[in-house]
Short mmCIF file of C-alpha atoms in Angstrom, two decimals:
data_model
loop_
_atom_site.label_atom_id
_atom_site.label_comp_id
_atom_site.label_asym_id
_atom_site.label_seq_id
_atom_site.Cartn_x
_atom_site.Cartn_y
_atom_site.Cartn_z
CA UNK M 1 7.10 -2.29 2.23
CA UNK M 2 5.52 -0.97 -0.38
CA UNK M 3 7.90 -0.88 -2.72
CA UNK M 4 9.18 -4.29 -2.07
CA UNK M 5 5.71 -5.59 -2.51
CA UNK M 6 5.42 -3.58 -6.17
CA UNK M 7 8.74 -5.80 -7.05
CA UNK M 8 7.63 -9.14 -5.62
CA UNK M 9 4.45 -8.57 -7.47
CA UNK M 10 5.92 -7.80 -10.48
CA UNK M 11 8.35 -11.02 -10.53
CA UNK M 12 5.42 -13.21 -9.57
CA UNK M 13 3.53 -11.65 -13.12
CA UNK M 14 6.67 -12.93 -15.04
CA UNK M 15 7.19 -16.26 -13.40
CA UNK M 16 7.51 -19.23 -14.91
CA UNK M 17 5.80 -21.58 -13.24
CA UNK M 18 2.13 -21.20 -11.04
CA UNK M 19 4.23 -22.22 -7.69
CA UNK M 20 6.49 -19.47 -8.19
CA UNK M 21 4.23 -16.98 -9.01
CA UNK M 22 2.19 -17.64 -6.12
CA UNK M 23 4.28 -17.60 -3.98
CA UNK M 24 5.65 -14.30 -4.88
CA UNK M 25 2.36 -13.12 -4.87
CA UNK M 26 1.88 -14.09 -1.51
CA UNK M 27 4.98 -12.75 -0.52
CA UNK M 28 4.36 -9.85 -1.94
CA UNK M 29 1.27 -9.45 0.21
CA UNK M 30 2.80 -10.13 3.45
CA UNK M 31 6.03 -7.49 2.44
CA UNK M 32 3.32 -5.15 0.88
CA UNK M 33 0.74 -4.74 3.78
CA UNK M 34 3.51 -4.51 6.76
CA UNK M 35 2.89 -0.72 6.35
CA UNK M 36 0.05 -1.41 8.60
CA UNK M 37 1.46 -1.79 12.41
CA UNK M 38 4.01 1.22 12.16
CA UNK M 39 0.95 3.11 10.82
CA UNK M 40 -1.05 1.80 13.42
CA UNK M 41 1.43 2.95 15.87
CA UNK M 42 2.23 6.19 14.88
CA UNK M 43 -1.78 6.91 15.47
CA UNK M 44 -1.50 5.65 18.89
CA UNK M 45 1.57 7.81 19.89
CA UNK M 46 0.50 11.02 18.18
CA UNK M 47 -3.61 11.09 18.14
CA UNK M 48 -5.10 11.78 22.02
CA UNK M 49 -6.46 8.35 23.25
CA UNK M 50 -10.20 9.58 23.29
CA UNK M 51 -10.02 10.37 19.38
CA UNK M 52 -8.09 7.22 18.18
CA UNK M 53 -10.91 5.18 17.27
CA UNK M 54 -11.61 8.21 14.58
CA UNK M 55 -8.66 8.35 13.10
CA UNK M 56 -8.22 4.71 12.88
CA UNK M 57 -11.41 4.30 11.15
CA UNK M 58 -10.26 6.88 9.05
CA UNK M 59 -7.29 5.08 7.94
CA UNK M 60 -8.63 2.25 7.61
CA UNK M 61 -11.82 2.97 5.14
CA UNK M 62 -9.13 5.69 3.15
CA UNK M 63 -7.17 2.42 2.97
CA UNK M 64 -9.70 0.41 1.30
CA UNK M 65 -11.37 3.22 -0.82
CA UNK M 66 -8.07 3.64 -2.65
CA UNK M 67 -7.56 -0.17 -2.87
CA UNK M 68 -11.11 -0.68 -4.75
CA UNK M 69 -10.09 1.86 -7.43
CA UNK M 70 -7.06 -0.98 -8.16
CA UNK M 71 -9.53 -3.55 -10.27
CA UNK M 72 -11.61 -0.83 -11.83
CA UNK M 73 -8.49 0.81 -13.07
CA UNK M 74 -7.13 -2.11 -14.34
CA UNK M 75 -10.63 -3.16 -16.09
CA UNK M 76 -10.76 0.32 -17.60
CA UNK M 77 -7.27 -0.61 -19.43
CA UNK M 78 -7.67 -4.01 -20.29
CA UNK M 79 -8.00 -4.06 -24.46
CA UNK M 80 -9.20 -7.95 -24.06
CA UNK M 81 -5.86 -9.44 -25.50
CA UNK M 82 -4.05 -12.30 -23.66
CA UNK M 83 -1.46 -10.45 -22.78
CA UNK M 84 -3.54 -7.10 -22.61
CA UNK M 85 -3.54 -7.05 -18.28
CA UNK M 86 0.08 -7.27 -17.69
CA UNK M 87 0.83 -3.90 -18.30
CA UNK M 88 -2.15 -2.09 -16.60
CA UNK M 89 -1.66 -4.13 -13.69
CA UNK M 90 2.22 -4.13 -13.57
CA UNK M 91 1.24 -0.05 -14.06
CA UNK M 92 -1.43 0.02 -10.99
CA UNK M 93 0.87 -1.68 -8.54
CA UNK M 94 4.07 0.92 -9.40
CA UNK M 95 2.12 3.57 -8.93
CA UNK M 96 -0.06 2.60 -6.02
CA UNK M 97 3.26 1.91 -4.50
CA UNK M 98 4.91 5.30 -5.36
CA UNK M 99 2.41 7.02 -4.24
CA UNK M 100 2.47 5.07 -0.80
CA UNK M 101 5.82 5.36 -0.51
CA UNK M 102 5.36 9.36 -0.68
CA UNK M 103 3.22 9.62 1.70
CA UNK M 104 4.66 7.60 4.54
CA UNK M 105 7.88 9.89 3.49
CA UNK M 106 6.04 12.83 4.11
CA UNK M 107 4.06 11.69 7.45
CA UNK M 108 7.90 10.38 9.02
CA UNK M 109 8.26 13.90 7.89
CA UNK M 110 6.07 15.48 9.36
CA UNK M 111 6.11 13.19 12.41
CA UNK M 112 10.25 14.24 13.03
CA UNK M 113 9.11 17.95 12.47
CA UNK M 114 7.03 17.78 15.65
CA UNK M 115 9.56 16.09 17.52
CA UNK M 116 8.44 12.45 17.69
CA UNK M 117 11.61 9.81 16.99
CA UNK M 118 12.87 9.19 13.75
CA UNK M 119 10.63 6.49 11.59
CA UNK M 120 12.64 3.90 10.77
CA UNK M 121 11.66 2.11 7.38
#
């Protein structure tokens, strides 16, 4: 998901029209945030039902911590050209999306390693 999203994105910031580029960019929303329900479900199978709430929460305020530092990064790298935010944000959404993609590597990892099913991406 992530990864697709990172592509969609970066087609919609080298569209040629505003209809196409929105609509990648919306497209790239929906493919980029469907991380969300296996994520969701992975907490309910492995996490003991009277600590779910927790770790939810958890997720879900890491999840928007490291989302805010998206603008500020890309505000600390603008050099106020016209074309000077391409790059910085093309740049933010690769690596945001690496670095996602690691991680839910490592947790269907980690989630095989203690015998749940194989995560299917």
């Amino acid at each position: 998901g992530a990864v697709g999203g990172a592509a969609l994105l970066a087609a919609a910031l080298r569209a040629a029209t505003l209809e196409t580029a929105v609509a990648l960019a919306i497209a790239s929303l929906l493919v980029g945030e469907c991380w969300l329900g296996p994520m969701m479900s992975l907490l309910a199978r492995d996490v003991p039902p009277r600590h779910l709430g927790f770790h939810v929460s958890v997720l879900l305020v890491s999840n928007q911590l490291v989302a805010g530092l998206g603008p500020w990064l890309v505000a600390a790298c603008d050099d106020s050209t016209a074309d000077g935010l391409r790059r910085p944000v093309i740049a933010v959404v690769v690596s945001t999306s690496v670095v996602s993609a690691a991680g839910f590597a490592a947790l269907g990892c980690w989630s095989r390693s203690r015998g749940g099913p194989p995560v299917d991406g």
